[in-house]
Amino acid sequence: MNPVKLCGKAGVTIYASTGRAGYGVPDRMSSLHFYKAYPGSQIILRDVRYLFNVATYSLEVNPKYIYTYDYEPECSWTTYNGDLNGNTYRQENYVFEQECYFRLCFKRTDGGAFTSEDEGRFEMIVDFEQGEASFSDKPFFREEACKTAASLLEQAAADAVMLAVVTDSHYTVNGTWDDTASNIAMVHNMAAFHGIVHLGDLTDGMLPAELTRDYAEMVMQDLIANQVPLYVVPGNHDSNYFMGNPEPFEVKAQADIYLSYTDRYTVREGKLPNYYFDYPESKLRCFVLHSFDYREDVRYGYAEETLDWLSQSLQCTETGYSILLFSHVPPLANLHYWSNEIRNGEALISLLEDYQRESSNEILGLVHGHNHADAVDLERDFPIISIGCSKLEYFTDKKPKGSYTPPRQRGTVSQDLWDAVRITPSQSRIDLIRFGAGEDRIVYRDLNGVWRATSPNTGGARDSD
């Protein structure tokens, strides 16, 4: 048995009808987190001044969360078993007979209201001893990892920079993030990434701030376990504003949360989460741009402060460097389904194109997430590259024209989606090697100086002529 620390919140109940949390109920205290139990796991009450109730949730996933635009309100891809009611409060041990998730709801034997003192003693009130997990081998992921690593290493030039780039994970309980994290680690162990970039939307951003922080931290911990630099590009959902959430994160909080493992490797000035990082041996500078502010009338886009900082930082970039930019949101409205305007988007592109014309340094491209679809746009002076979502999702509506959404299926290699990216500044080339659903893509400048892209079976990429 493995002891697992539990925590909870005073004034919160678990509704018997839905299994969801309810707030403002003084005589109840419940766990907000979902905990995993295996057969033989048990809950042991240590304080007889309380009674506890157990709500369990099966591993069955409602397909609407995969195949339609829909978000589970508590970010949990589970199905409530309907086993909690007013008559099931207990003090005797609770033993789990099958694998499931669970939450606990407490009441006091004196019928009184719960206090912050009760909440602080949660882990002393009850123990959870977790049984052993059953191992489920997924050979299709190992085969894909071998292929991805081999492609990444094949004919890699001396100046090649290799990054794992993942975006829009939208962490959910009983989702697929654990497999994604495992797959990134598997490829890294075979091919040694120089760093990992998460292009944003680590979570759905629709939960109490405490839970969103915990889930985001879980995602980042999984990535820093690879012991290479992690670069997070905060997305719109990372503001924790979604679905009218009353506990959004302001800009400083976003920087504190999402750049906590990034600042040591980067150069950042000002309050916004804009920064850059260098690979001096390859003469490559990568910029990360903050692209969403829920407080603005035009929420998607770039602050004047961001453009000023970028302009100054570009001017200070050493001659001979290549430039690559990362943003969560695409910079132009025609590349974006959700709005008709990107704040300062055209100004950003003009700034970069002017720099490209006036400087000997080359802009290799701007890479973004957010659209949950693949695309390469070659209409401007540099490529704009979209990467699909690692979240298990498949529907073709609500996507920009010309983009491509590959089919996905749980329990197959197409469940996962992220890119092993090889950047070769000396060749003006970016190889995006796909792990999982979708195809590899190559974006390069030809001998005539024209940007081109090859990507079989994707409608979003094309030759620039």
Short mmCIF file of C-alpha atoms in Angstrom, two decimals:
data_model
loop_
_atom_site.label_atom_id
_atom_site.label_comp_id
_atom_site.label_asym_id
_atom_site.label_seq_id
_atom_site.Cartn_x
_atom_site.Cartn_y
_atom_site.Cartn_z
CA MET A 1 0.00 0.00 0.00
CA ASN A 2 1.13 3.55 -0.77
CA PRO A 3 0.02 6.31 1.64
CA VAL A 4 -1.39 9.30 -0.30
CA LYS A 5 -1.93 12.70 1.28
CA LEU A 6 -5.48 14.02 0.86
CA CYS A 7 -6.69 17.60 1.15
CA GLY A 8 -10.08 19.28 1.22
CA LYS A 9 -12.03 22.50 1.55
CA ALA A 10 -14.39 23.60 4.32
CA GLY A 11 -17.82 24.76 3.17
CA VAL A 12 -17.84 22.46 0.13
CA THR A 13 -20.17 19.52 -0.42
CA ILE A 14 -20.44 16.82 -3.09
CA TYR A 15 -23.92 16.75 -4.60
CA ALA A 16 -25.46 13.28 -4.51
CA SER A 17 -27.32 13.89 -7.78
CA THR A 18 -24.31 14.86 -9.93
CA GLY A 19 -21.16 14.03 -7.97
CA ARG A 20 -20.03 17.63 -8.50
CA ALA A 21 -18.76 20.04 -5.89
CA GLY A 22 -21.09 22.60 -4.35
CA TYR A 23 -19.93 25.69 -2.49
CA GLY A 24 -21.24 27.71 0.44
CA VAL A 25 -22.38 24.72 2.54
CA PRO A 26 -21.02 25.41 6.06
CA ASP A 27 -21.70 21.97 7.56
CA ARG A 28 -19.75 20.04 4.91
CA MET A 29 -16.07 19.67 3.98
CA SER A 30 -15.00 17.90 0.80
CA SER A 31 -12.00 17.09 -1.36
CA LEU A 32 -11.87 19.16 -4.54
CA HIS A 33 -9.30 16.88 -6.15
CA PHE A 34 -10.16 13.55 -7.71
CA TYR A 35 -7.99 10.74 -6.32
CA LYS A 36 -7.15 7.46 -8.03
CA ALA A 37 -7.97 4.19 -6.25
CA TYR A 38 -7.04 0.65 -7.25
CA PRO A 39 -8.58 -2.61 -6.00
CA GLY A 40 -7.69 -3.05 -2.35
CA SER A 41 -7.12 0.66 -1.69
CA GLN A 42 -8.73 1.81 1.54
CA ILE A 43 -9.82 4.92 3.43
CA ILE A 44 -9.32 4.86 7.21
CA LEU A 45 -10.94 7.43 9.53
CA ARG A 46 -8.56 8.62 12.27
CA ASP A 47 -10.82 11.08 14.09
CA VAL A 48 -14.21 9.91 15.40
CA ARG A 49 -15.55 13.47 15.58
CA TYR A 50 -16.29 13.17 11.85
CA LEU A 51 -18.17 10.96 9.40
CA PHE A 52 -17.21 10.62 5.75
CA ASN A 53 -18.94 9.81 2.51
CA VAL A 54 -17.36 8.50 -0.69
CA ALA A 55 -18.31 9.51 -4.23
CA THR A 56 -16.74 7.27 -6.88
CA TYR A 57 -16.24 7.90 -10.57
CA SER A 58 -15.64 5.26 -13.24
CA LEU A 59 -13.03 5.54 -15.99
CA GLU A 60 -15.71 5.74 -18.68
CA VAL A 61 -15.24 8.86 -20.85
CA ASN A 62 -18.18 10.64 -22.45
CA PRO A 63 -17.20 10.83 -26.16
CA LYS A 64 -18.70 14.30 -26.53
CA TYR A 65 -15.63 15.71 -24.80
CA ILE A 66 -13.45 14.25 -27.56
CA TYR A 67 -15.58 14.63 -30.67
CA THR A 68 -17.43 17.92 -30.08
CA TYR A 69 -16.55 21.35 -28.76
CA ASP A 70 -17.46 20.77 -25.13
CA TYR A 71 -15.70 21.08 -21.78
CA GLU A 72 -16.42 18.95 -18.72
CA PRO A 73 -17.34 21.48 -15.97
CA GLU A 74 -14.93 20.00 -13.42
CA CYS A 75 -12.25 19.03 -15.95
CA SER A 76 -12.74 15.36 -15.15
CA TRP A 77 -13.21 12.79 -17.90
CA THR A 78 -14.93 10.35 -15.58
CA THR A 79 -18.49 9.13 -15.00
CA TYR A 80 -20.10 9.54 -11.59
CA ASN A 81 -21.35 6.23 -10.20
CA GLY A 82 -24.20 7.81 -8.23
CA ASP A 83 -23.16 6.07 -5.03
CA LEU A 84 -23.18 8.99 -2.58
CA ASN A 85 -26.30 9.89 -0.59
CA GLY A 86 -27.33 11.09 2.83
CA ASN A 87 -27.48 7.56 4.21
CA THR A 88 -23.95 6.51 3.25
CA TYR A 89 -21.92 8.54 5.77
CA ARG A 90 -19.71 6.23 7.77
CA GLN A 91 -16.81 5.84 10.19
CA GLU A 92 -15.72 2.30 9.32
CA ASN A 93 -12.98 1.67 6.75
CA TYR A 94 -13.91 1.94 3.08
CA VAL A 95 -12.25 -0.61 0.78
CA PHE A 96 -12.28 -0.13 -3.00
CA GLU A 97 -13.13 -3.17 -5.09
CA GLN A 98 -12.25 -1.76 -8.51
CA GLU A 99 -10.16 0.91 -10.16
CA CYS A 100 -11.84 4.30 -10.05
CA TYR A 101 -11.50 7.93 -8.98
CA PHE A 102 -13.08 9.23 -5.79
CA ARG A 103 -13.77 12.30 -3.68
CA LEU A 104 -14.68 12.52 0.00
CA CYS A 105 -17.37 14.54 1.75
CA PHE A 106 -17.33 15.00 5.55
CA LYS A 107 -19.76 16.10 8.21
CA ARG A 108 -19.16 16.59 11.92
CA THR A 109 -20.81 14.28 14.45
CA ASP A 110 -21.97 17.36 16.40
CA GLY A 111 -23.63 18.76 13.25
CA GLY A 112 -21.55 21.93 13.46
CA ALA A 113 -20.02 24.09 10.75
CA PHE A 114 -16.55 23.37 9.47
CA THR A 115 -13.77 25.84 10.21
CA SER A 116 -10.37 26.62 8.76
CA GLU A 117 -8.97 24.56 11.64
CA ASP A 118 -10.89 21.51 10.39
CA GLU A 119 -9.60 22.17 6.90
CA GLY A 120 -6.02 22.41 8.15
CA ARG A 121 -6.38 19.05 9.90
CA PHE A 122 -7.78 17.23 6.84
CA GLU A 123 -4.84 14.89 6.42
CA MET A 124 -4.98 13.95 10.12
CA ILE A 125 -8.69 13.16 9.98
CA VAL A 126 -8.41 10.45 7.35
CA ASP A 127 -5.76 8.22 5.76
CA PHE A 128 -5.79 6.90 2.22
CA GLU A 129 -3.76 3.80 1.46
CA GLN A 130 -3.53 3.33 -2.29
CA GLY A 131 -3.25 -0.17 -3.73
CA GLU A 132 -0.86 -1.13 -6.49
CA ALA A 133 -1.59 0.05 -10.02
CA SER A 134 -1.85 -2.54 -12.75
CA PHE A 135 0.65 -2.03 -15.56
CA SER A 136 -0.74 -1.52 -19.05
CA ASP A 137 1.86 -1.76 -21.80
CA LYS A 138 1.26 0.37 -24.91
CA PRO A 139 3.68 -0.97 -27.54
CA PHE A 140 2.29 1.35 -30.23
CA PHE A 141 3.68 4.34 -28.32
CA ARG A 142 7.12 2.75 -27.96
CA GLU A 143 7.20 2.01 -31.69
CA GLU A 144 6.22 5.61 -32.46
CA ALA A 145 8.89 6.89 -30.07
CA CYS A 146 11.57 4.87 -31.85
CA LYS A 147 10.46 6.24 -35.23
CA THR A 148 10.31 9.82 -33.96
CA ALA A 149 13.74 9.67 -32.33
CA ALA A 150 15.30 8.10 -35.42
CA SER A 151 13.85 10.81 -37.67
CA LEU A 152 15.02 13.53 -35.30
CA LEU A 153 18.59 12.26 -35.29
CA GLU A 154 18.76 11.39 -38.98
CA GLN A 155 21.15 13.69 -40.84
CA ALA A 156 21.08 16.25 -38.03
CA ALA A 157 23.54 19.05 -38.76
CA ALA A 158 26.07 20.20 -36.19
CA ASP A 159 24.07 23.36 -35.44
CA ALA A 160 20.68 21.62 -35.15
CA VAL A 161 18.62 22.53 -32.09
CA MET A 162 16.12 19.86 -31.07
CA LEU A 163 13.02 20.79 -29.09
CA ALA A 164 9.92 18.93 -28.00
CA VAL A 165 7.02 21.27 -28.77
CA VAL A 166 3.65 20.46 -27.23
CA THR A 167 0.59 22.65 -27.04
CA ASP A 168 -2.96 22.80 -25.72
CA SER A 169 -2.76 19.87 -23.33
CA HIS A 170 -5.88 21.05 -21.45
CA TYR A 171 -5.17 18.72 -18.54
CA THR A 172 -8.17 16.73 -17.34
CA VAL A 173 -8.57 14.00 -14.74
CA ASN A 174 -8.54 10.62 -16.55
CA GLY A 175 -7.41 12.37 -19.73
CA THR A 176 -4.37 11.49 -21.80
CA TRP A 177 -1.70 13.82 -20.42
CA ASP A 178 0.12 11.01 -18.57
CA ASP A 179 0.72 9.26 -21.90
CA THR A 180 1.89 12.49 -23.55
CA ALA A 181 4.37 13.17 -20.76
CA SER A 182 5.61 9.58 -20.91
CA ASN A 183 6.02 9.76 -24.69
CA ILE A 184 8.01 13.00 -24.55
CA ALA A 185 10.30 11.41 -21.97
CA MET A 186 10.67 8.27 -24.08
CA VAL A 187 11.79 10.22 -27.17
CA HIS A 188 14.06 12.41 -25.04
CA ASN A 189 15.79 9.34 -23.64
CA MET A 190 16.49 8.18 -27.20
CA ALA A 191 17.35 11.48 -28.87
CA ALA A 192 18.15 14.07 -26.15
CA PHE A 193 16.09 17.24 -26.62
CA HIS A 194 17.84 20.54 -25.94
CA GLY A 195 14.64 21.86 -24.38
CA ILE A 196 10.87 21.52 -24.17
CA VAL A 197 8.39 24.19 -25.26
CA HIS A 198 4.78 24.14 -24.09
CA LEU A 199 2.83 26.56 -26.29
CA GLY A 200 0.11 27.13 -23.71
CA ASP A 201 -3.28 26.07 -22.40
CA LEU A 202 -1.82 23.66 -19.90
CA THR A 203 -5.30 23.35 -18.35
CA ASP A 204 -8.87 24.32 -19.21
CA GLY A 205 -8.68 27.31 -16.86
CA MET A 206 -12.21 26.96 -15.49
CA LEU A 207 -11.60 25.66 -11.96
CA PRO A 208 -10.92 27.34 -8.61
CA ALA A 209 -7.48 28.96 -8.69
CA GLU A 210 -6.09 26.39 -6.24
CA LEU A 211 -6.96 23.47 -8.52
CA THR A 212 -5.76 25.16 -11.71
CA ARG A 213 -2.43 25.90 -10.04
CA ASP A 214 -2.12 22.29 -8.91
CA TYR A 215 -2.92 20.89 -12.35
CA ALA A 216 -0.55 23.31 -14.11
CA GLU A 217 2.18 22.42 -11.63
CA MET A 218 1.58 18.72 -12.33
CA VAL A 219 2.03 19.28 -16.08
CA MET A 220 5.20 21.31 -15.58
CA GLN A 221 6.66 18.82 -13.10
CA ASP A 222 6.19 16.05 -15.65
CA LEU A 223 8.14 18.07 -18.21
CA ILE A 224 10.99 19.30 -16.00
CA ALA A 225 11.57 15.69 -14.95
CA ASN A 226 13.42 15.38 -18.27
CA GLN A 227 16.13 17.67 -16.83
CA VAL A 228 16.26 20.03 -19.80
CA PRO A 229 15.02 23.64 -19.88
CA LEU A 230 11.25 24.08 -20.00
CA TYR A 231 9.83 27.10 -21.84
CA VAL A 232 6.14 27.82 -21.20
CA VAL A 233 4.17 30.14 -23.48
CA PRO A 234 1.06 31.12 -21.46
CA GLY A 235 -2.20 30.63 -23.36
CA ASN A 236 -5.65 32.15 -23.03
CA HIS A 237 -6.96 29.34 -20.80
CA ASP A 238 -3.92 29.78 -18.56
CA SER A 239 -5.51 33.05 -17.41
CA ASN A 240 -8.06 30.85 -15.57
CA TYR A 241 -10.82 33.08 -16.92
CA PHE A 242 -12.75 30.51 -18.99
CA MET A 243 -16.52 30.08 -18.62
CA GLY A 244 -16.77 33.17 -16.42
CA ASN A 245 -14.40 31.78 -13.80
CA PRO A 246 -14.52 34.14 -10.79
CA GLU A 247 -10.87 33.43 -9.90
CA PRO A 248 -8.82 34.54 -12.95
CA PHE A 249 -5.05 35.01 -12.88
CA GLU A 250 -3.76 38.50 -13.57
CA VAL A 251 -0.55 38.90 -15.54
CA LYS A 252 1.79 38.81 -12.54
CA ALA A 253 0.19 35.61 -11.25
CA GLN A 254 0.56 34.04 -14.71
CA ALA A 255 4.26 34.90 -14.76
CA ASP A 256 4.72 33.56 -11.22
CA ILE A 257 2.99 30.28 -12.07
CA TYR A 258 4.05 29.48 -15.61
CA LEU A 259 7.56 30.93 -15.66
CA SER A 260 8.62 29.47 -12.34
CA TYR A 261 10.86 26.93 -14.09
CA THR A 262 11.65 29.14 -17.08
CA ASP A 263 13.24 32.31 -15.70
CA ARG A 264 16.54 30.63 -14.88
CA TYR A 265 17.14 29.91 -18.58
CA THR A 266 15.78 33.11 -20.12
CA VAL A 267 15.99 36.89 -20.37
CA ARG A 268 12.81 38.71 -19.31
CA GLU A 269 12.04 42.37 -18.61
CA GLY A 270 8.84 44.05 -17.51
CA LYS A 271 5.69 42.58 -15.99
CA LEU A 272 4.42 40.63 -18.98
CA PRO A 273 5.51 37.02 -19.58
CA ASN A 274 7.62 37.92 -22.63
CA TYR A 275 11.13 36.52 -22.76
CA TYR A 276 13.83 35.10 -25.01
CA PHE A 277 16.34 32.29 -24.80
CA ASP A 278 19.46 31.56 -26.84
CA TYR A 279 21.41 28.66 -28.25
CA PRO A 280 24.74 30.45 -28.81
CA GLU A 281 26.47 27.46 -30.40
CA SER A 282 23.79 27.42 -33.11
CA LYS A 283 23.35 31.21 -33.20
CA LEU A 284 19.62 30.87 -32.56
CA ARG A 285 17.49 33.23 -30.48
CA CYS A 286 13.93 32.23 -29.58
CA PHE A 287 11.34 34.80 -28.48
CA VAL A 288 8.21 34.01 -26.47
CA LEU A 289 5.36 36.52 -26.86
CA HIS A 290 2.40 36.98 -24.53
CA SER A 291 -0.71 36.96 -26.72
CA PHE A 292 -3.84 37.16 -24.56
CA ASP A 293 -5.28 39.51 -21.95
CA TYR A 294 -8.83 38.85 -20.73
CA ARG A 295 -9.04 42.45 -19.42
CA GLU A 296 -8.72 44.01 -22.88
CA ASP A 297 -11.65 44.74 -25.19
CA VAL A 298 -9.75 42.84 -27.89
CA ARG A 299 -8.50 39.97 -25.76
CA TYR A 300 -6.43 38.12 -28.35
CA GLY A 301 -3.23 39.88 -29.36
CA TYR A 302 -0.15 41.71 -28.20
CA ALA A 303 0.33 44.64 -25.84
CA GLU A 304 2.22 47.74 -26.94
CA GLU A 305 4.70 46.86 -24.22
CA THR A 306 5.31 43.51 -25.92
CA LEU A 307 6.02 45.13 -29.29
CA ASP A 308 8.34 47.73 -27.72
CA TRP A 309 10.25 45.04 -25.84
CA LEU A 310 10.51 42.84 -28.93
CA SER A 311 11.77 45.71 -31.09
CA GLN A 312 14.45 46.64 -28.56
CA SER A 313 15.47 43.00 -28.05
CA LEU A 314 15.76 42.40 -31.79
CA GLN A 315 17.97 45.45 -32.20
CA CYS A 316 20.22 44.10 -29.45
CA THR A 317 20.49 40.66 -31.04
CA GLU A 318 23.99 39.84 -32.20
CA THR A 319 24.63 39.81 -35.95
CA GLY A 320 24.58 36.32 -37.45
CA TYR A 321 21.74 35.00 -35.32
CA SER A 322 18.57 33.38 -36.63
CA ILE A 323 15.26 34.25 -34.98
CA LEU A 324 12.35 31.95 -34.08
CA LEU A 325 9.23 33.18 -32.30
CA PHE A 326 6.67 31.35 -30.17
CA SER A 327 3.17 32.62 -29.40
CA HIS A 328 0.07 30.86 -28.15
CA VAL A 329 -2.36 32.76 -30.37
CA PRO A 330 -1.76 33.19 -34.12
CA PRO A 331 -0.72 36.75 -35.03
CA LEU A 332 -3.29 37.37 -37.76
CA ALA A 333 -7.10 37.29 -37.75
CA ASN A 334 -7.33 35.24 -40.96
CA LEU A 335 -5.45 32.47 -39.14
CA HIS A 336 -7.84 32.56 -36.16
CA TYR A 337 -11.37 31.19 -35.89
CA TRP A 338 -12.42 32.81 -32.63
CA SER A 339 -12.14 36.53 -33.43
CA ASN A 340 -12.14 38.99 -36.31
CA GLU A 341 -9.25 40.97 -34.89
CA ILE A 342 -5.88 40.26 -33.31
CA ARG A 343 -4.77 43.24 -31.24
CA ASN A 344 -1.57 44.66 -32.74
CA GLY A 345 -1.21 41.55 -34.91
CA GLU A 346 -0.49 43.44 -38.13
CA ALA A 347 1.83 45.74 -36.21
CA LEU A 348 3.76 42.71 -34.96
CA ILE A 349 4.13 41.27 -38.46
CA SER A 350 5.21 44.65 -39.85
CA LEU A 351 7.79 45.00 -37.07
CA LEU A 352 9.24 41.59 -37.90
CA GLU A 353 9.17 42.11 -41.67
CA ASP A 354 10.89 45.49 -41.31
CA TYR A 355 13.56 43.89 -39.13
CA GLN A 356 14.00 41.10 -41.69
CA ARG A 357 14.58 43.62 -44.49
CA GLU A 358 16.92 45.85 -42.52
CA SER A 359 18.97 43.17 -40.74
CA SER A 360 21.22 40.39 -41.95
CA ASN A 361 19.64 38.16 -39.28
CA GLU A 362 17.02 35.75 -40.56
CA ILE A 363 13.56 35.19 -39.11
CA LEU A 364 12.91 31.46 -39.42
CA GLY A 365 9.26 31.67 -38.45
CA LEU A 366 6.59 32.10 -35.79
CA VAL A 367 5.18 28.94 -34.21
CA HIS A 368 1.84 28.96 -32.38
CA GLY A 369 -0.81 26.72 -30.87
CA HIS A 370 -4.39 27.63 -29.86
CA ASN A 371 -6.13 26.59 -33.09
CA HIS A 372 -6.05 22.85 -32.26
CA ALA A 373 -5.10 22.28 -35.91
CA ASP A 374 -2.05 22.04 -38.17
CA ALA A 375 -1.21 24.69 -40.75
CA VAL A 376 1.68 26.50 -42.40
CA ASP A 377 1.04 29.99 -43.77
CA LEU A 378 3.57 31.36 -46.26
CA GLU A 379 1.87 34.59 -47.28
CA ARG A 380 4.21 36.85 -45.31
CA ASP A 381 7.99 37.27 -45.35
CA PHE A 382 8.45 34.35 -42.93
CA PRO A 383 6.45 31.17 -42.17
CA ILE A 384 3.67 31.11 -39.58
CA ILE A 385 3.33 27.54 -38.29
CA SER A 386 0.40 26.11 -36.32
CA ILE A 387 0.68 22.91 -34.25
CA GLY A 388 -2.39 20.84 -33.31
CA CYS A 389 -3.44 20.09 -29.74
CA SER A 390 -1.99 17.31 -27.61
CA LYS A 391 -5.40 17.08 -25.90
CA LEU A 392 -7.33 14.12 -27.31
CA GLU A 393 -9.82 15.92 -29.54
CA TYR A 394 -11.24 15.45 -33.02
CA PHE A 395 -13.75 17.68 -34.74
CA THR A 396 -13.22 19.71 -37.89
CA ASP A 397 -15.50 22.67 -37.23
CA LYS A 398 -14.37 25.77 -35.35
CA LYS A 399 -11.00 25.72 -37.11
CA PRO A 400 -9.42 28.33 -39.43
CA LYS A 401 -9.85 27.92 -43.16
CA GLY A 402 -6.98 25.97 -44.71
CA SER A 403 -5.98 24.20 -41.50
CA TYR A 404 -5.98 20.45 -40.99
CA THR A 405 -7.23 18.42 -38.03
CA PRO A 406 -6.00 14.80 -38.04
CA PRO A 407 -8.34 12.02 -36.83
CA ARG A 408 -7.80 10.89 -33.24
CA GLN A 409 -8.75 7.76 -31.31
CA ARG A 410 -8.16 6.81 -27.69
CA GLY A 411 -6.02 3.73 -27.15
CA THR A 412 -4.14 4.12 -30.45
CA VAL A 413 -1.05 6.07 -31.47
CA SER A 414 -3.34 8.83 -32.79
CA GLN A 415 -4.44 9.53 -29.21
CA ASP A 416 -1.31 11.67 -28.85
CA LEU A 417 -0.08 14.66 -30.87
CA TRP A 418 3.04 16.80 -30.49
CA ASP A 419 6.12 17.65 -32.54
CA ALA A 420 9.79 16.85 -32.15
CA VAL A 421 11.22 19.95 -33.81
CA ARG A 422 14.67 20.16 -35.38
CA ILE A 423 15.77 23.73 -36.16
CA THR A 424 18.79 24.06 -38.43
CA PRO A 425 19.74 27.75 -38.76
CA SER A 426 22.58 27.08 -41.23
CA GLN A 427 20.06 25.52 -43.63
CA SER A 428 17.14 27.93 -42.97
CA ARG A 429 15.10 24.85 -42.16
CA ILE A 430 12.64 23.61 -39.55
CA ASP A 431 11.70 19.92 -39.41
CA LEU A 432 8.51 19.23 -37.47
CA ILE A 433 8.50 15.50 -36.79
CA ARG A 434 5.09 14.41 -35.62
CA PHE A 435 4.54 12.05 -32.73
CA GLY A 436 1.07 10.57 -33.06
CA ALA A 437 -1.78 11.90 -35.19
CA GLY A 438 -0.83 13.87 -38.29
CA GLU A 439 2.18 14.08 -40.56
CA ASP A 440 5.76 15.33 -40.51
CA ARG A 441 6.33 18.78 -41.98
CA ILE A 442 9.40 20.53 -43.34
CA VAL A 443 9.56 24.32 -43.64
CA TYR A 444 12.60 25.63 -45.50
CA ARG A 445 14.00 28.39 -47.68
CA ASP A 446 14.95 27.15 -51.15
CA LEU A 447 18.00 28.13 -53.19
CA ASN A 448 16.11 31.12 -54.60
CA GLY A 449 15.35 32.41 -51.13
CA VAL A 450 11.68 31.41 -51.28
CA TRP A 451 10.03 29.85 -48.23
CA ARG A 452 8.38 26.50 -48.91
CA ALA A 453 6.67 23.82 -46.86
CA THR A 454 6.10 20.14 -47.41
CA SER A 455 3.52 18.27 -45.39
CA PRO A 456 1.72 15.30 -46.91
CA ASN A 457 -2.04 15.05 -46.33
CA THR A 458 -2.41 18.44 -44.63
CA GLY A 459 -4.39 21.21 -46.22
CA GLY A 460 -2.72 23.98 -44.25
CA ALA A 461 0.72 23.77 -45.84
CA ARG A 462 1.72 24.55 -49.37
CA ASP A 463 4.51 25.86 -51.53
CA SER A 464 4.70 29.63 -51.36
CA ASP A 465 4.54 30.18 -55.09
#
